[in-house]
């Protein structure tokens, strides 16, 4: 996965040059860092609400604050581990002995939670790409339909109000990421092009590489000509957003550390106690 990220970034450099990537670092200042943390909190808070509802539907009850810590930890690990699924796998592992069907219950909850946002991202990308590339618009629509089916399967049997809450919270989380991408463009003095943000966000939700790096930059560079934006501008904006996205997950350092500390303080179980259902971290 790391090799994929390096290869995609190398390809991007070959197409537009390294300066476009370097210029993205100019996005960093006090206000953009605060904006990243604020948008990250909105996104993660909305994710925590989905996580709480989906786990409850599968037989595991946790508080929103606990879910918030879970989601910050998951976001950080997804950002830094290859494949972008490490944090989600950790959530499944932590709750593997809870719910009606053990491993399957948290796995389905994670899948529905994550893919609900992916569905909205690719649906939005499909509409915004209609005037740019019909083929890409159809591809995005196909991904959106596929993830919608899986998401709805994971939510089957839920109260319709909870299902609606999940979709609305997904829209809120997506909006927070979208606004952060626009902030990155504005902070860099680049043209604020919404379709660029949508395509960049959709691309980085594909679980390849590390933290969306490479696939995001290459994707926006490929559509740049179709939206009357230079490749350099597109890649610089994407790089700037990528840096802010990393910052938005940094509170996860605290939650990961806290979870590790709790595990160290938990006394070891032996004998019959070892077979008891463990409580989520």
Short mmCIF file of C-alpha atoms in Angstrom, two decimals:
data_model
loop_
_atom_site.label_atom_id
_atom_site.label_comp_id
_atom_site.label_asym_id
_atom_site.label_seq_id
_atom_site.Cartn_x
_atom_site.Cartn_y
_atom_site.Cartn_z
CA UNK A 1 0.00 0.00 0.00
CA UNK A 2 2.83 2.40 0.82
CA UNK A 3 4.37 1.53 -2.52
CA UNK A 4 1.11 2.49 -4.23
CA UNK A 5 1.13 5.91 -2.55
CA UNK A 6 4.76 6.51 -3.52
CA UNK A 7 4.07 5.40 -7.08
CA UNK A 8 1.02 7.65 -7.45
CA UNK A 9 2.83 10.66 -5.99
CA UNK A 10 5.79 9.98 -8.27
CA UNK A 11 3.42 9.87 -11.23
CA UNK A 12 1.84 13.14 -10.11
CA UNK A 13 5.28 14.76 -9.85
CA UNK A 14 6.12 13.48 -13.32
CA UNK A 15 2.95 15.08 -14.69
CA UNK A 16 2.92 18.45 -12.88
CA UNK A 17 6.29 18.74 -11.13
CA UNK A 18 7.25 18.63 -7.46
CA UNK A 19 6.65 22.36 -6.85
CA UNK A 20 2.88 21.91 -6.95
CA UNK A 21 3.14 19.52 -4.01
CA UNK A 22 5.56 21.72 -2.10
CA UNK A 23 3.34 24.78 -2.52
CA UNK A 24 0.56 22.98 -0.66
CA UNK A 25 2.44 23.48 2.61
CA UNK A 26 1.65 27.19 2.41
CA UNK A 27 -1.86 26.34 3.58
CA UNK A 28 -0.65 26.05 7.17
CA UNK A 29 -1.35 28.91 9.55
CA UNK A 30 -3.10 29.34 12.89
CA UNK A 31 -6.54 29.86 11.37
CA UNK A 32 -6.42 26.92 8.99
CA UNK A 33 -5.18 24.63 11.76
CA UNK A 34 -8.11 25.73 13.96
CA UNK A 35 -10.47 25.25 11.02
CA UNK A 36 -9.10 21.74 10.49
CA UNK A 37 -9.64 20.83 14.13
CA UNK A 38 -13.14 22.34 14.10
CA UNK A 39 -14.21 20.60 10.90
CA UNK A 40 -12.61 17.42 12.18
CA UNK A 41 -14.67 17.60 15.36
CA UNK A 42 -17.89 18.05 13.38
CA UNK A 43 -17.04 15.17 11.09
CA UNK A 44 -15.96 12.87 13.92
CA UNK A 45 -18.90 13.84 16.12
CA UNK A 46 -21.30 12.94 13.32
CA UNK A 47 -19.44 9.68 12.79
CA UNK A 48 -19.69 8.92 16.51
CA UNK A 49 -23.46 9.35 16.35
CA UNK A 50 -23.67 6.82 13.51
CA UNK A 51 -21.38 4.44 15.36
CA UNK A 52 -23.51 4.65 18.49
CA UNK A 53 -26.75 3.95 16.63
CA UNK A 54 -25.38 1.12 14.51
CA UNK A 55 -23.72 -0.61 17.46
CA UNK A 56 -26.92 -0.29 19.50
CA UNK A 57 -28.85 -1.88 16.64
CA UNK A 58 -26.41 -4.81 16.82
CA UNK A 59 -26.80 -5.19 20.58
CA UNK A 60 -23.95 -3.10 21.99
CA UNK A 61 -24.66 0.11 23.89
CA UNK A 62 -22.00 2.80 24.31
CA UNK A 63 -22.13 6.51 25.09
CA UNK A 64 -21.59 9.18 22.44
CA UNK A 65 -18.42 10.34 24.20
CA UNK A 66 -17.05 6.81 24.09
CA UNK A 67 -17.99 6.57 20.42
CA UNK A 68 -16.26 9.91 19.79
CA UNK A 69 -13.03 8.54 21.25
CA UNK A 70 -13.40 5.38 19.16
CA UNK A 71 -13.90 7.41 15.99
CA UNK A 72 -10.99 9.79 16.64
CA UNK A 73 -8.72 6.78 17.20
CA UNK A 74 -10.06 5.12 14.08
CA UNK A 75 -9.61 8.25 11.95
CA UNK A 76 -6.01 8.68 13.05
CA UNK A 77 -5.14 5.05 12.36
CA UNK A 78 -6.93 5.15 9.00
CA UNK A 79 -4.86 8.21 8.12
CA UNK A 80 -1.44 6.81 9.00
CA UNK A 81 -1.77 3.08 8.29
CA UNK A 82 -1.60 1.64 4.76
CA UNK A 83 -4.94 0.90 3.12
CA UNK A 84 -6.98 3.42 5.08
CA UNK A 85 -8.82 0.65 6.94
CA UNK A 86 -6.56 0.04 9.93
CA UNK A 87 -8.65 2.13 12.28
CA UNK A 88 -11.86 0.46 11.15
CA UNK A 89 -10.29 -2.96 11.69
CA UNK A 90 -9.27 -1.86 15.18
CA UNK A 91 -12.87 -0.89 15.99
CA UNK A 92 -14.05 -4.32 14.89
CA UNK A 93 -11.37 -6.00 16.99
CA UNK A 94 -12.20 -3.99 20.11
CA UNK A 95 -15.89 -4.89 19.95
CA UNK A 96 -15.42 -8.41 18.57
CA UNK A 97 -16.94 -10.10 21.63
CA UNK A 98 -19.98 -7.83 21.84
CA UNK A 99 -23.29 -7.80 20.05
CA UNK A 100 -25.56 -10.61 18.95
CA UNK A 101 -23.11 -12.21 16.51
CA UNK A 102 -19.70 -11.37 18.00
CA UNK A 103 -17.26 -10.46 15.20
CA UNK A 104 -20.01 -10.03 12.61
CA UNK A 105 -21.98 -7.43 14.60
CA UNK A 106 -19.22 -4.76 14.82
CA UNK A 107 -18.04 -5.59 11.30
CA UNK A 108 -21.48 -4.87 9.83
CA UNK A 109 -21.79 -1.72 11.96
CA UNK A 110 -18.41 -0.40 10.78
CA UNK A 111 -19.24 -1.20 7.17
CA UNK A 112 -22.59 0.57 7.22
CA UNK A 113 -21.14 3.54 9.08
CA UNK A 114 -18.25 4.04 6.70
CA UNK A 115 -20.05 3.27 3.45
CA UNK A 116 -22.94 5.64 4.18
CA UNK A 117 -20.56 8.58 3.74
CA UNK A 118 -18.87 6.93 0.74
CA UNK A 119 -22.29 6.62 -0.89
CA UNK A 120 -22.99 10.33 -0.52
CA UNK A 121 -19.49 11.30 -1.68
CA UNK A 122 -19.71 9.32 -4.91
CA UNK A 123 -23.33 10.34 -5.53
CA UNK A 124 -22.28 13.98 -5.27
CA UNK A 125 -19.25 13.32 -7.46
CA UNK A 126 -21.48 11.71 -10.06
CA UNK A 127 -23.67 14.80 -10.34
CA UNK A 128 -20.76 17.24 -10.39
CA UNK A 129 -18.90 15.25 -13.05
CA UNK A 130 -21.76 15.17 -15.55
CA UNK A 131 -20.51 18.30 -17.29
CA UNK A 132 -16.88 17.17 -17.08
CA UNK A 133 -16.86 13.52 -18.11
CA UNK A 134 -19.91 11.35 -18.68
CA UNK A 135 -17.84 8.21 -18.24
CA UNK A 136 -16.46 9.29 -14.88
CA UNK A 137 -19.94 10.37 -13.79
CA UNK A 138 -21.30 6.90 -14.58
CA UNK A 139 -18.42 5.23 -12.75
CA UNK A 140 -19.04 7.37 -9.67
CA UNK A 141 -22.77 6.59 -9.85
CA UNK A 142 -22.02 2.85 -10.02
CA UNK A 143 -19.82 3.04 -6.92
CA UNK A 144 -22.50 5.05 -5.11
CA UNK A 145 -25.21 2.50 -5.91
CA UNK A 146 -23.01 -0.41 -4.82
CA UNK A 147 -22.11 1.19 -1.49
CA UNK A 148 -25.73 2.25 -0.97
CA UNK A 149 -26.87 -1.37 -1.25
CA UNK A 150 -24.27 -2.54 1.27
CA UNK A 151 -25.04 0.34 3.65
CA UNK A 152 -28.77 -0.29 3.58
CA UNK A 153 -28.17 -3.99 4.14
CA UNK A 154 -26.18 -3.10 7.25
CA UNK A 155 -29.03 -0.90 8.50
CA UNK A 156 -31.83 -3.37 7.78
CA UNK A 157 -34.34 -3.66 10.61
CA UNK A 158 -33.48 -0.26 12.10
CA UNK A 159 -36.13 2.24 13.08
CA UNK A 160 -36.59 4.61 10.14
CA UNK A 161 -35.79 7.60 12.35
CA UNK A 162 -32.44 6.10 13.26
CA UNK A 163 -31.74 5.32 9.62
CA UNK A 164 -32.58 8.90 8.67
CA UNK A 165 -30.30 10.16 11.44
CA UNK A 166 -27.45 8.06 10.08
CA UNK A 167 -27.84 9.48 6.58
CA UNK A 168 -28.18 13.05 7.85
CA UNK A 169 -25.08 12.67 10.02
CA UNK A 170 -23.23 11.30 7.00
CA UNK A 171 -24.24 14.38 5.03
CA UNK A 172 -23.07 16.61 7.89
CA UNK A 173 -19.70 14.86 8.07
CA UNK A 174 -19.26 15.10 4.31
CA UNK A 175 -20.14 18.79 4.42
CA UNK A 176 -17.48 19.40 7.08
CA UNK A 177 -14.82 17.78 4.89
CA UNK A 178 -16.06 19.70 1.85
CA UNK A 179 -15.85 23.02 3.70
CA UNK A 180 -12.32 22.18 4.87
CA UNK A 181 -11.27 21.52 1.27
CA UNK A 182 -12.70 24.90 0.22
CA UNK A 183 -10.87 26.55 3.12
CA UNK A 184 -7.63 25.01 1.88
CA UNK A 185 -8.19 26.44 -1.60
CA UNK A 186 -9.01 29.90 -0.26
CA UNK A 187 -6.03 29.91 2.13
CA UNK A 188 -3.70 29.08 -0.74
CA UNK A 189 -5.08 31.93 -2.82
CA UNK A 190 -6.29 29.44 -5.41
CA UNK A 191 -9.64 29.53 -7.23
CA UNK A 192 -12.33 27.93 -5.06
CA UNK A 193 -13.68 25.14 -7.27
CA UNK A 194 -16.28 22.93 -5.54
CA UNK A 195 -16.06 20.07 -8.06
CA UNK A 196 -12.35 19.76 -7.32
CA UNK A 197 -13.13 19.26 -3.65
CA UNK A 198 -15.82 16.67 -4.36
CA UNK A 199 -13.58 14.61 -6.65
CA UNK A 200 -10.64 14.84 -4.24
CA UNK A 201 -12.76 13.67 -1.31
CA UNK A 202 -14.30 10.81 -3.27
CA UNK A 203 -10.90 9.67 -4.52
CA UNK A 204 -9.30 9.58 -1.09
CA UNK A 205 -12.16 7.44 0.26
CA UNK A 206 -10.89 4.62 -1.96
CA UNK A 207 -8.94 2.35 0.43
CA UNK A 208 -5.58 2.27 -1.30
CA UNK A 209 -2.30 3.87 -0.33
CA UNK A 210 -1.78 5.83 2.86
CA UNK A 211 -4.10 8.62 4.00
CA UNK A 212 -5.47 9.23 0.52
CA UNK A 213 -2.11 10.61 -0.60
CA UNK A 214 -1.32 10.07 -4.24
CA UNK A 215 -4.74 8.90 -5.40
CA UNK A 216 -6.26 12.26 -4.38
CA UNK A 217 -3.59 14.35 -6.10
CA UNK A 218 -3.60 12.26 -9.28
CA UNK A 219 -7.41 12.28 -9.47
CA UNK A 220 -7.77 16.05 -9.26
CA UNK A 221 -4.96 16.57 -11.77
CA UNK A 222 -6.74 14.35 -14.29
CA UNK A 223 -9.99 16.34 -14.18
CA UNK A 224 -8.33 19.77 -13.95
CA UNK A 225 -8.51 20.50 -17.67
CA UNK A 226 -12.20 19.66 -17.78
CA UNK A 227 -13.02 22.28 -15.14
CA UNK A 228 -10.73 24.99 -16.50
CA UNK A 229 -8.20 24.71 -13.68
CA UNK A 230 -4.48 24.16 -14.13
CA UNK A 231 -3.03 20.85 -12.96
CA UNK A 232 -0.62 22.72 -10.69
CA UNK A 233 -3.50 24.52 -8.99
CA UNK A 234 -5.47 21.31 -8.53
CA UNK A 235 -2.55 19.39 -7.04
CA UNK A 236 -1.54 22.24 -4.75
CA UNK A 237 -5.10 22.53 -3.43
CA UNK A 238 -5.28 18.78 -2.92
CA UNK A 239 -1.98 18.72 -1.06
CA UNK A 240 -3.07 21.60 1.14
CA UNK A 241 -6.28 19.81 1.99
CA UNK A 242 -4.37 16.61 2.72
CA UNK A 243 -2.25 18.40 5.32
CA UNK A 244 -5.33 19.88 6.99
CA UNK A 245 -7.02 16.48 6.92
CA UNK A 246 -4.07 15.00 8.82
CA UNK A 247 -4.31 17.79 11.40
CA UNK A 248 -8.04 17.14 11.82
CA UNK A 249 -7.28 13.63 13.07
CA UNK A 250 -4.56 14.59 15.58
CA UNK A 251 -6.88 14.45 18.63
CA UNK A 252 -6.78 10.73 17.93
CA UNK A 253 -3.28 10.68 19.43
CA UNK A 254 -4.86 11.42 22.80
CA UNK A 255 -7.64 8.84 22.42
CA UNK A 256 -5.25 6.11 21.26
CA UNK A 257 -2.93 6.85 24.19
CA UNK A 258 -5.88 6.84 26.63
CA UNK A 259 -7.14 3.51 25.28
CA UNK A 260 -3.69 2.00 25.66
CA UNK A 261 -3.43 3.29 29.22
CA UNK A 262 -6.81 1.76 30.13
CA UNK A 263 -5.73 -1.62 28.79
CA UNK A 264 -2.56 -1.56 30.89
CA UNK A 265 -4.61 -0.81 34.00
CA UNK A 266 -7.11 -3.61 33.33
CA UNK A 267 -6.18 -6.65 35.43
CA UNK A 268 -5.50 -9.83 33.50
CA UNK A 269 -8.21 -12.49 33.58
CA UNK A 270 -7.55 -16.16 34.08
CA UNK A 271 -9.50 -19.40 34.30
CA UNK A 272 -13.21 -19.08 33.68
CA UNK A 273 -12.98 -15.31 33.75
CA UNK A 274 -10.99 -15.48 30.53
CA UNK A 275 -14.09 -16.73 28.73
CA UNK A 276 -16.28 -13.85 29.86
CA UNK A 277 -17.40 -11.29 27.34
CA UNK A 278 -14.88 -8.42 27.49
CA UNK A 279 -16.07 -4.88 27.71
CA UNK A 280 -15.21 -2.54 24.80
CA UNK A 281 -12.15 -0.39 25.35
#
